[in-house]
mmCIF file of C-alpha atoms in Angstrom:
data_model
loop_
_atom_site.group_PDB
_atom_site.id
_atom_site.type_symbol
_atom_site.label_atom_id
_atom_site.label_comp_id
_atom_site.label_asym_id
_atom_site.label_seq_id
_atom_site.Cartn_x
_atom_site.Cartn_y
_atom_site.Cartn_z
ATOM 1 C CA MET A 1 12.901 18.228 23.331
ATOM 2 C CA ASP A 2 14.556 18.664 19.918
ATOM 3 C CA ILE A 3 11.851 17.447 17.536
ATOM 4 C CA ARG A 4 14.223 17.127 14.611
ATOM 5 C CA GLN A 5 16.477 14.734 16.544
ATOM 6 C CA ILE A 6 13.713 12.285 17.490
ATOM 7 C CA HIS A 7 11.735 12.533 14.246
ATOM 8 C CA THR A 8 13.225 12.114 10.770
ATOM 9 C CA PRO A 9 10.521 12.211 8.063
ATOM 10 C CA VAL A 10 10.576 9.042 5.959
ATOM 11 C CA MET A 11 11.205 9.319 2.180
ATOM 12 C CA LEU A 12 10.775 13.083 2.402
ATOM 13 C CA ASP A 13 12.400 14.030 -0.904
ATOM 14 C CA ARG A 14 10.437 11.380 -2.803
ATOM 15 C CA CYS A 15 7.160 12.599 -1.265
ATOM 16 C CA VAL A 16 7.934 16.166 -2.373
ATOM 17 C CA GLU A 17 8.952 14.972 -5.847
ATOM 18 C CA LEU A 18 5.682 13.105 -6.321
ATOM 19 C CA LEU A 19 3.326 15.719 -4.887
ATOM 20 C CA ALA A 20 4.977 18.962 -6.029
ATOM 21 C CA PRO A 21 3.704 18.841 -9.650
ATOM 22 C CA ALA A 22 0.137 19.067 -8.322
ATOM 23 C CA LEU A 23 0.965 21.929 -5.947
ATOM 24 C CA GLN A 24 2.440 24.547 -8.275
ATOM 25 C CA HIS A 25 -0.602 26.815 -8.639
ATOM 26 C CA GLU A 26 -1.331 29.685 -6.260
ATOM 27 C CA GLY A 27 -3.495 28.634 -3.328
ATOM 28 C CA ALA A 28 -2.936 24.902 -3.842
ATOM 29 C CA VAL A 29 -4.021 22.907 -0.794
ATOM 30 C CA LEU A 30 -2.007 20.025 0.637
ATOM 31 C CA VAL A 31 -3.710 17.800 3.202
ATOM 32 C CA ASP A 32 -1.368 15.973 5.557
ATOM 33 C CA ALA A 33 -3.768 13.308 6.811
ATOM 34 C CA THR A 34 -1.316 12.006 9.418
ATOM 35 C CA LEU A 35 0.376 15.177 10.611
ATOM 36 C CA GLY A 36 2.405 13.692 13.468
ATOM 37 C CA MET A 37 5.108 16.145 14.535
ATOM 38 C CA GLY A 38 4.884 18.001 11.236
ATOM 39 C CA GLY A 39 8.164 17.004 9.607
ATOM 40 C CA HIS A 40 6.768 16.374 6.145
ATOM 41 C CA SER A 41 4.453 19.376 6.353
ATOM 42 C CA GLU A 42 7.242 21.734 7.383
ATOM 43 C CA ALA A 43 9.305 20.706 4.350
ATOM 44 C CA PHE A 44 6.400 21.246 1.954
ATOM 45 C CA LEU A 45 5.619 24.675 3.404
ATOM 46 C CA GLN A 46 9.271 25.690 3.105
ATOM 47 C CA ARG A 47 9.794 24.408 -0.425
ATOM 48 C CA LEU A 48 6.426 25.462 -1.881
ATOM 49 C CA PRO A 49 5.638 28.965 -0.557
ATOM 50 C CA ASN A 50 2.356 29.203 -2.499
ATOM 51 C CA ILE A 51 0.575 26.277 -0.785
ATOM 52 C CA ARG A 52 -1.790 26.106 2.142
ATOM 53 C CA LEU A 53 -1.698 23.140 4.501
ATOM 54 C CA ILE A 54 -4.483 21.310 6.311
ATOM 55 C CA GLY A 55 -3.025 18.949 8.909
ATOM 56 C CA LEU A 56 -5.098 16.192 10.485
ATOM 57 C CA ASP A 57 -4.236 14.097 13.523
ATOM 58 C CA ARG A 58 -6.091 12.234 16.262
ATOM 59 C CA ASP A 59 -3.210 12.696 18.732
ATOM 60 C CA THR A 60 -3.555 15.922 20.717
ATOM 61 C CA ASP A 61 0.118 15.848 21.749
ATOM 62 C CA ALA A 62 1.155 15.630 18.087
ATOM 63 C CA LEU A 63 -1.112 18.548 17.169
ATOM 64 C CA ARG A 64 0.370 20.679 19.945
ATOM 65 C CA ILE A 65 3.957 19.943 18.903
ATOM 66 C CA ALA A 66 3.247 20.365 15.192
ATOM 67 C CA GLY A 67 1.383 23.599 15.913
ATOM 68 C CA GLU A 68 4.470 25.043 17.583
ATOM 69 C CA ARG A 69 6.728 23.785 14.804
ATOM 70 C CA LEU A 70 4.561 25.237 12.028
ATOM 71 C CA SER A 71 3.509 28.459 13.779
ATOM 72 C CA ARG A 72 5.918 30.561 11.709
ATOM 73 C CA PHE A 73 3.821 29.810 8.612
ATOM 74 C CA GLY A 74 0.855 31.661 10.104
ATOM 75 C CA ASP A 75 -2.487 31.424 8.341
ATOM 76 C CA ARG A 76 -1.100 29.099 5.683
ATOM 77 C CA VAL A 77 -1.662 26.298 8.205
ATOM 78 C CA THR A 78 -4.912 24.860 9.560
ATOM 79 C CA LEU A 79 -4.729 21.992 12.069
ATOM 80 C CA VAL A 80 -7.674 19.700 12.825
ATOM 81 C CA HIS A 81 -8.139 17.198 15.657
ATOM 82 C CA THR A 82 -9.777 14.252 13.913
ATOM 83 C CA VAL A 83 -9.303 10.671 12.807
ATOM 84 C CA TYR A 84 -8.308 10.583 9.154
ATOM 85 C CA ASP A 85 -11.362 8.665 7.984
ATOM 86 C CA ALA A 86 -13.081 12.074 8.295
ATOM 87 C CA ILE A 87 -10.806 13.381 5.548
ATOM 88 C CA GLY A 88 -13.740 13.886 3.181
ATOM 89 C CA GLU A 89 -14.956 16.710 5.435
ATOM 90 C CA HIS A 90 -11.648 18.569 5.275
ATOM 91 C CA ALA A 91 -10.012 17.775 1.923
ATOM 92 C CA GLN A 92 -12.595 18.637 -0.741
ATOM 93 C CA GLY A 93 -10.789 20.277 -3.650
ATOM 94 C CA ALA A 94 -7.327 19.384 -2.340
ATOM 95 C CA SER A 95 -4.452 19.308 -4.823
ATOM 96 C CA GLY A 96 -2.336 16.895 -2.812
ATOM 97 C CA ILE A 97 -2.876 14.427 0.023
ATOM 98 C CA LEU A 98 -0.209 12.656 2.084
ATOM 99 C CA PHE A 99 -0.655 9.665 4.394
ATOM 100 C CA ASP A 100 2.256 8.478 6.560
ATOM 101 C CA LEU A 101 0.624 5.543 8.326
ATOM 102 C CA GLY A 102 1.414 3.586 11.479
ATOM 103 C CA VAL A 103 2.653 4.621 14.884
ATOM 104 C CA SER A 104 4.563 7.905 15.086
ATOM 105 C CA SER A 105 7.987 8.654 16.527
ATOM 106 C CA LEU A 106 6.289 10.669 19.260
ATOM 107 C CA GLN A 107 4.117 7.730 20.301
ATOM 108 C CA LEU A 108 7.016 5.280 20.255
ATOM 109 C CA ASN A 109 9.342 7.554 22.201
ATOM 110 C CA GLU A 110 6.902 8.418 24.984
ATOM 111 C CA ALA A 111 7.070 5.345 27.187
ATOM 112 C CA ASP A 112 3.807 6.026 29.030
ATOM 113 C CA ARG A 113 1.813 5.573 25.812
ATOM 114 C CA GLY A 114 2.415 1.804 25.926
ATOM 115 C CA PHE A 115 3.199 1.284 22.226
ATOM 116 C CA ALA A 116 6.708 -0.132 22.638
ATOM 117 C CA TYR A 117 7.120 -3.631 24.063
ATOM 118 C CA ALA A 118 10.719 -2.806 25.027
ATOM 119 C CA LYS A 119 9.538 -0.250 27.616
ATOM 120 C CA ASP A 120 7.357 -1.050 30.631
ATOM 121 C CA ALA A 121 4.375 1.301 30.616
ATOM 122 C CA PRO A 122 0.595 1.375 31.112
ATOM 123 C CA LEU A 123 -1.170 -0.645 28.408
ATOM 124 C CA ASP A 124 -2.847 2.276 26.695
ATOM 125 C CA MET A 125 -1.929 2.338 22.954
ATOM 126 C CA ARG A 126 -4.589 4.917 22.052
ATOM 127 C CA MET A 127 -3.399 7.399 19.458
ATOM 128 C CA ASP A 128 -6.090 9.761 20.771
ATOM 129 C CA GLN A 129 -5.850 9.623 24.541
ATOM 130 C CA THR A 130 -9.044 11.630 24.946
ATOM 131 C CA SER A 131 -11.345 8.774 23.932
ATOM 132 C CA GLY A 132 -11.677 5.107 23.097
ATOM 133 C CA THR A 133 -10.786 1.726 24.561
ATOM 134 C CA THR A 134 -7.291 1.031 25.900
ATOM 135 C CA ALA A 135 -5.213 -2.074 25.239
ATOM 136 C CA ALA A 136 -5.642 -3.023 28.910
ATOM 137 C CA GLU A 137 -9.417 -2.982 28.460
ATOM 138 C CA VAL A 138 -9.154 -5.156 25.340
ATOM 139 C CA LEU A 139 -7.040 -7.698 27.220
ATOM 140 C CA ALA A 140 -9.455 -7.658 30.171
ATOM 141 C CA THR A 141 -12.723 -8.025 28.266
ATOM 142 C CA TYR A 142 -12.139 -9.896 25.006
ATOM 143 C CA SER A 143 -12.790 -13.620 24.958
ATOM 144 C CA GLU A 144 -10.040 -16.079 24.118
ATOM 145 C CA GLY A 145 -11.511 -16.436 20.634
ATOM 146 C CA GLN A 146 -11.621 -12.682 20.071
ATOM 147 C CA LEU A 147 -8.007 -12.281 21.178
ATOM 148 C CA ARG A 148 -6.900 -15.115 18.921
ATOM 149 C CA ARG A 149 -8.737 -13.521 15.997
ATOM 150 C CA ILE A 150 -7.069 -10.112 16.326
ATOM 151 C CA PHE A 151 -3.619 -11.658 16.848
ATOM 152 C CA GLU A 152 -4.097 -13.740 13.699
ATOM 153 C CA ARG A 153 -5.672 -11.039 11.575
ATOM 154 C CA TYR A 154 -3.752 -7.943 12.592
ATOM 155 C CA GLY A 155 -0.481 -9.483 13.737
ATOM 156 C CA GLU A 156 -0.357 -12.500 11.403
ATOM 157 C CA GLU A 157 0.806 -14.346 14.517
ATOM 158 C CA LYS A 158 1.213 -18.131 14.154
ATOM 159 C CA LEU A 159 1.001 -18.648 17.929
ATOM 160 C CA ALA A 160 -2.174 -16.581 18.273
ATOM 161 C CA GLY A 161 -4.182 -19.314 19.986
ATOM 162 C CA ARG A 162 -1.391 -20.143 22.422
ATOM 163 C CA TYR A 163 -0.945 -16.479 23.375
ATOM 164 C CA ALA A 164 -4.693 -15.896 23.758
ATOM 165 C CA ARG A 165 -4.983 -18.856 26.157
ATOM 166 C CA ALA A 166 -1.996 -17.639 28.189
ATOM 167 C CA ILE A 167 -3.484 -14.151 28.522
ATOM 168 C CA VAL A 168 -6.889 -15.444 29.626
ATOM 169 C CA ARG A 169 -5.233 -17.671 32.255
ATOM 170 C CA ALA A 170 -3.045 -14.858 33.533
ATOM 171 C CA ARG A 171 -5.851 -12.308 33.885
ATOM 172 C CA GLU A 172 -7.750 -14.661 36.196
ATOM 173 C CA GLY A 173 -5.043 -13.994 38.785
ATOM 174 C CA ALA A 174 -4.547 -10.267 38.256
ATOM 175 C CA PRO A 175 -5.519 -7.626 35.674
ATOM 176 C CA LEU A 176 -2.983 -6.928 32.933
ATOM 177 C CA GLU A 177 -2.265 -3.233 33.244
ATOM 178 C CA ARG A 178 1.351 -2.805 32.098
ATOM 179 C CA SER A 179 3.265 -3.726 28.970
ATOM 180 C CA GLY A 180 5.913 -5.514 31.031
ATOM 181 C CA GLN A 181 3.301 -7.937 32.376
ATOM 182 C CA LEU A 182 2.133 -8.767 28.874
ATOM 183 C CA VAL A 183 5.693 -9.251 27.593
ATOM 184 C CA ASP A 184 6.423 -11.687 30.452
ATOM 185 C CA ILE A 185 3.290 -13.722 29.647
ATOM 186 C CA LEU A 186 4.157 -13.902 25.962
ATOM 187 C CA GLN A 187 7.754 -14.872 26.612
ATOM 188 C CA GLU A 188 6.705 -17.656 28.985
ATOM 189 C CA ALA A 189 4.236 -18.978 26.393
ATOM 190 C CA THR A 190 6.763 -18.983 23.547
ATOM 191 C CA PRO A 191 8.693 -22.174 22.703
ATOM 192 C CA ALA A 192 12.452 -21.630 22.865
ATOM 193 C CA ALA A 193 12.972 -22.413 19.185
ATOM 194 C CA VAL A 194 10.447 -19.746 18.182
ATOM 195 C CA ALA A 195 11.809 -17.162 20.629
ATOM 196 C CA ARG A 196 15.183 -17.284 18.883
ATOM 197 C CA ALA A 197 13.515 -16.122 15.647
ATOM 198 C CA GLY A 198 12.463 -12.720 17.049
ATOM 199 C CA HIS A 199 10.777 -11.022 19.983
ATOM 200 C CA PRO A 200 7.476 -12.792 20.721
ATOM 201 C CA ALA A 201 5.696 -9.551 21.616
ATOM 202 C CA LYS A 202 6.218 -7.738 18.312
ATOM 203 C CA ARG A 203 3.181 -9.056 16.412
ATOM 204 C CA VAL A 204 0.875 -9.104 19.439
ATOM 205 C CA PHE A 205 1.629 -5.464 20.247
ATOM 206 C CA GLN A 206 1.025 -4.543 16.600
ATOM 207 C CA ALA A 207 -2.302 -6.378 16.629
ATOM 208 C CA LEU A 208 -3.431 -4.705 19.855
ATOM 209 C CA ARG A 209 -2.497 -1.266 18.541
ATOM 210 C CA ILE A 210 -4.437 -1.827 15.327
ATOM 211 C CA GLU A 211 -7.477 -3.079 17.254
ATOM 212 C CA VAL A 212 -7.441 -0.254 19.804
ATOM 213 C CA ASN A 213 -7.231 2.417 17.098
ATOM 214 C CA ARG A 214 -9.382 0.630 14.477
ATOM 215 C CA GLU A 215 -6.549 1.355 12.066
ATOM 216 C CA LEU A 216 -7.503 -0.915 9.187
ATOM 217 C CA ASN A 217 -11.209 -0.046 9.339
ATOM 218 C CA VAL A 218 -10.327 3.638 9.370
ATOM 219 C CA LEU A 219 -7.860 3.225 6.495
ATOM 220 C CA ALA A 220 -10.338 1.265 4.370
ATOM 221 C CA ASP A 221 -12.728 4.246 4.588
ATOM 222 C CA ALA A 222 -10.101 6.974 4.385
ATOM 223 C CA ILE A 223 -8.250 6.115 1.179
ATOM 224 C CA PRO A 224 -11.315 6.107 -1.142
ATOM 225 C CA ALA A 225 -12.643 9.256 0.562
ATOM 226 C CA ALA A 226 -9.303 10.991 0.057
ATOM 227 C CA MET A 227 -9.186 10.011 -3.607
ATOM 228 C CA ASP A 228 -12.721 11.302 -4.136
ATOM 229 C CA ALA A 229 -11.759 14.630 -2.538
ATOM 230 C CA LEU A 230 -8.872 15.352 -4.933
ATOM 231 C CA THR A 231 -9.265 17.723 -7.864
ATOM 232 C CA VAL A 232 -8.399 16.517 -11.365
ATOM 233 C CA GLY A 233 -4.614 16.619 -11.556
ATOM 234 C CA GLY A 234 -4.411 16.164 -7.789
ATOM 235 C CA ARG A 235 -2.060 13.556 -6.349
ATOM 236 C CA ILE A 236 -2.050 11.220 -3.356
ATOM 237 C CA VAL A 237 0.951 9.583 -1.675
ATOM 238 C CA VAL A 238 0.544 6.840 0.918
ATOM 239 C CA MET A 239 3.345 5.321 2.997
ATOM 240 C CA SER A 240 2.536 2.028 4.731
ATOM 241 C CA TYR A 241 4.635 0.118 7.240
ATOM 242 C CA GLN A 242 3.043 -3.327 7.292
ATOM 243 C CA SER A 243 1.521 -5.609 4.707
ATOM 244 C CA LEU A 244 -2.108 -5.265 5.823
ATOM 245 C CA GLU A 245 -2.036 -1.499 5.315
ATOM 246 C CA ASP A 246 -0.227 -1.738 2.007
ATOM 247 C CA ARG A 247 -2.709 -4.315 0.710
ATOM 248 C CA LEU A 248 -5.637 -1.958 1.325
ATOM 249 C CA VAL A 249 -3.864 0.903 -0.430
ATOM 250 C CA LYS A 250 -2.876 -1.306 -3.358
ATOM 251 C CA GLN A 251 -6.456 -2.500 -3.805
ATOM 252 C CA ALA A 252 -7.904 1.029 -3.670
ATOM 253 C CA PHE A 253 -5.400 2.341 -6.216
ATOM 254 C CA ALA A 254 -5.927 -0.648 -8.517
ATOM 255 C CA ALA A 255 -9.708 -0.213 -8.486
ATOM 256 C CA ALA A 256 -9.491 3.509 -9.232
ATOM 257 C CA SER A 257 -6.947 3.097 -12.037
ATOM 258 C CA ALA A 258 -8.846 0.333 -13.868
ATOM 259 C CA SER A 259 -11.445 0.703 -16.595
ATOM 260 C CA THR A 260 -14.995 -0.110 -15.546
ATOM 261 C CA ALA A 261 -16.102 -0.924 -19.081
ATOM 262 C CA PRO A 262 -18.090 -4.186 -19.342
ATOM 263 C CA ALA A 263 -16.202 -7.077 -20.916
ATOM 264 C CA GLY A 264 -16.630 -7.213 -24.684
ATOM 265 C CA LEU A 265 -17.570 -3.545 -25.114
ATOM 266 C CA PRO A 266 -15.983 -2.531 -28.469
ATOM 267 C CA VAL A 267 -15.308 1.076 -27.425
ATOM 268 C CA GLU A 268 -14.583 2.370 -23.937
ATOM 269 C CA LEU A 269 -17.040 5.135 -23.095
ATOM 270 C CA PRO A 270 -15.692 8.179 -21.212
ATOM 271 C CA GLU A 271 -17.580 7.265 -18.043
ATOM 272 C CA HIS A 272 -15.762 3.913 -17.932
ATOM 273 C CA ALA A 273 -12.250 5.353 -18.222
ATOM 274 C CA PRO A 274 -9.994 5.078 -15.154
ATOM 275 C CA ARG A 275 -10.286 7.968 -12.695
ATOM 276 C CA PHE A 276 -6.649 7.654 -11.592
ATOM 277 C CA ARG A 277 -3.253 6.656 -12.909
ATOM 278 C CA THR A 278 -0.596 5.192 -10.667
ATOM 279 C CA LEU A 279 2.683 7.105 -10.362
ATOM 280 C CA THR A 280 4.798 4.326 -8.896
ATOM 281 C CA LYS A 281 5.553 0.881 -10.246
ATOM 282 C CA GLY A 282 4.274 -1.206 -7.376
ATOM 283 C CA ALA A 283 5.379 -0.104 -3.924
ATOM 284 C CA GLU A 284 8.623 1.841 -3.579
ATOM 285 C CA GLN A 285 11.042 1.413 -0.689
ATOM 286 C CA ALA A 286 13.529 3.751 0.902
ATOM 287 C CA ASP A 287 17.032 3.514 -0.548
ATOM 288 C CA GLU A 288 19.880 1.838 1.284
ATOM 289 C CA ALA A 289 21.350 5.102 2.558
ATOM 290 C CA GLU A 290 18.079 6.159 4.192
ATOM 291 C CA ARG A 291 17.459 2.689 5.596
ATOM 292 C CA SER A 292 20.883 2.778 7.254
ATOM 293 C CA ALA A 293 20.461 6.298 8.612
ATOM 294 C CA ASN A 294 16.824 5.935 9.736
ATOM 295 C CA PRO A 295 15.760 2.416 10.841
ATOM 296 C CA ARG A 296 12.093 3.453 10.810
ATOM 297 C CA ALA A 297 12.349 3.716 7.022
ATOM 298 C CA ILE A 298 13.193 0.016 6.649
ATOM 299 C CA PRO A 299 9.622 -1.350 6.375
ATOM 300 C CA VAL A 300 8.091 1.555 4.423
ATOM 301 C CA ARG A 301 6.146 0.909 1.222
ATOM 302 C CA LEU A 302 5.205 4.009 -0.784
ATOM 303 C CA ARG A 303 2.471 4.195 -3.429
ATOM 304 C CA ALA A 304 1.234 7.243 -5.345
ATOM 305 C CA ALA A 305 -1.536 8.045 -7.804
ATOM 306 C CA GLU A 306 -2.879 11.028 -9.769
ATOM 307 C CA ARG A 307 -6.500 11.857 -10.503
ATOM 308 C CA VAL A 308 -7.010 12.094 -14.266
ATOM 309 C CA ARG A 309 -10.757 12.665 -14.571
ATOM 310 C CA ASP A 310 -13.881 13.567 -12.638
ATOM 311 C CA ASP A 311 -16.336 10.935 -11.553
ATOM 312 C CA GLN A 312 -19.139 11.499 -14.052
ATOM 313 C CA ARG A 313 -21.785 10.783 -11.444
ATOM 314 C CA SER A 314 -20.267 13.334 -9.061
ATOM 315 C CA ALA A 315 -20.011 15.900 -11.854
ATOM 316 C CA ALA A 316 -23.681 15.351 -12.734
ATOM 317 C CA ARG A 317 -24.707 16.141 -9.185
#
């Protein structure tokens, strides 16, 4: 398997441009919170020979592949099998942190993982195949109301109720164990006019993946923890691929870059000053050339921020 042919890092040059100013000093630590197959990390290690890398991933296959890819960098690299909401345990004092969210090229390209609705496979969808609940178990045990809720919330699916009812009916006859079965059920439940607007399985598969991996809950904990772990002058870059992720990142950055001074206070005290400043104007997208060359860059939304002061309460402790 040629890793570089199946995995093209998204917005690589922009990520380096944004993070490099914080990584110039000797011994600077970059934390790649979503290591994947190591494409971004490899580029940073090549371009910035003074840095050390800590790579986190919940996917043991990704860690194995990235470990082989990055082995030539020796003790500059430390890889950790963990979910990235544990970043606070591994990133204290980091100079840079990178998040490349969503499902990885490895997970999409390995049919037996069950992430892609275009390929018939076991309904697994776990990013960490060593633990947790599979998509098949969610479909077998969740009530109609619970299924409708996750399709609405995580897939923003307008036909959530219709699909939930169809799944509950179908599982009474036989367990849903393969992605092809689920796709057939969804297609049969979709009105013809709606089916012409896009594949009916896209949002349901997204919702199941998010539920199985607790992606939004994990992200809501991980971003503030990552920001707290950065040193002053440290930078964070987050790439999101759907609106629910991007909204959480936007809210976390906005809160950290706003003054906490009470309304009407004539002078802003130092402890009320923003802890961060944003480095991007809103969310940036990949340029047209990259979008054409790498379709997985089409939905990306990139945000970045820099820590400008210590939390006074943390400093006091």
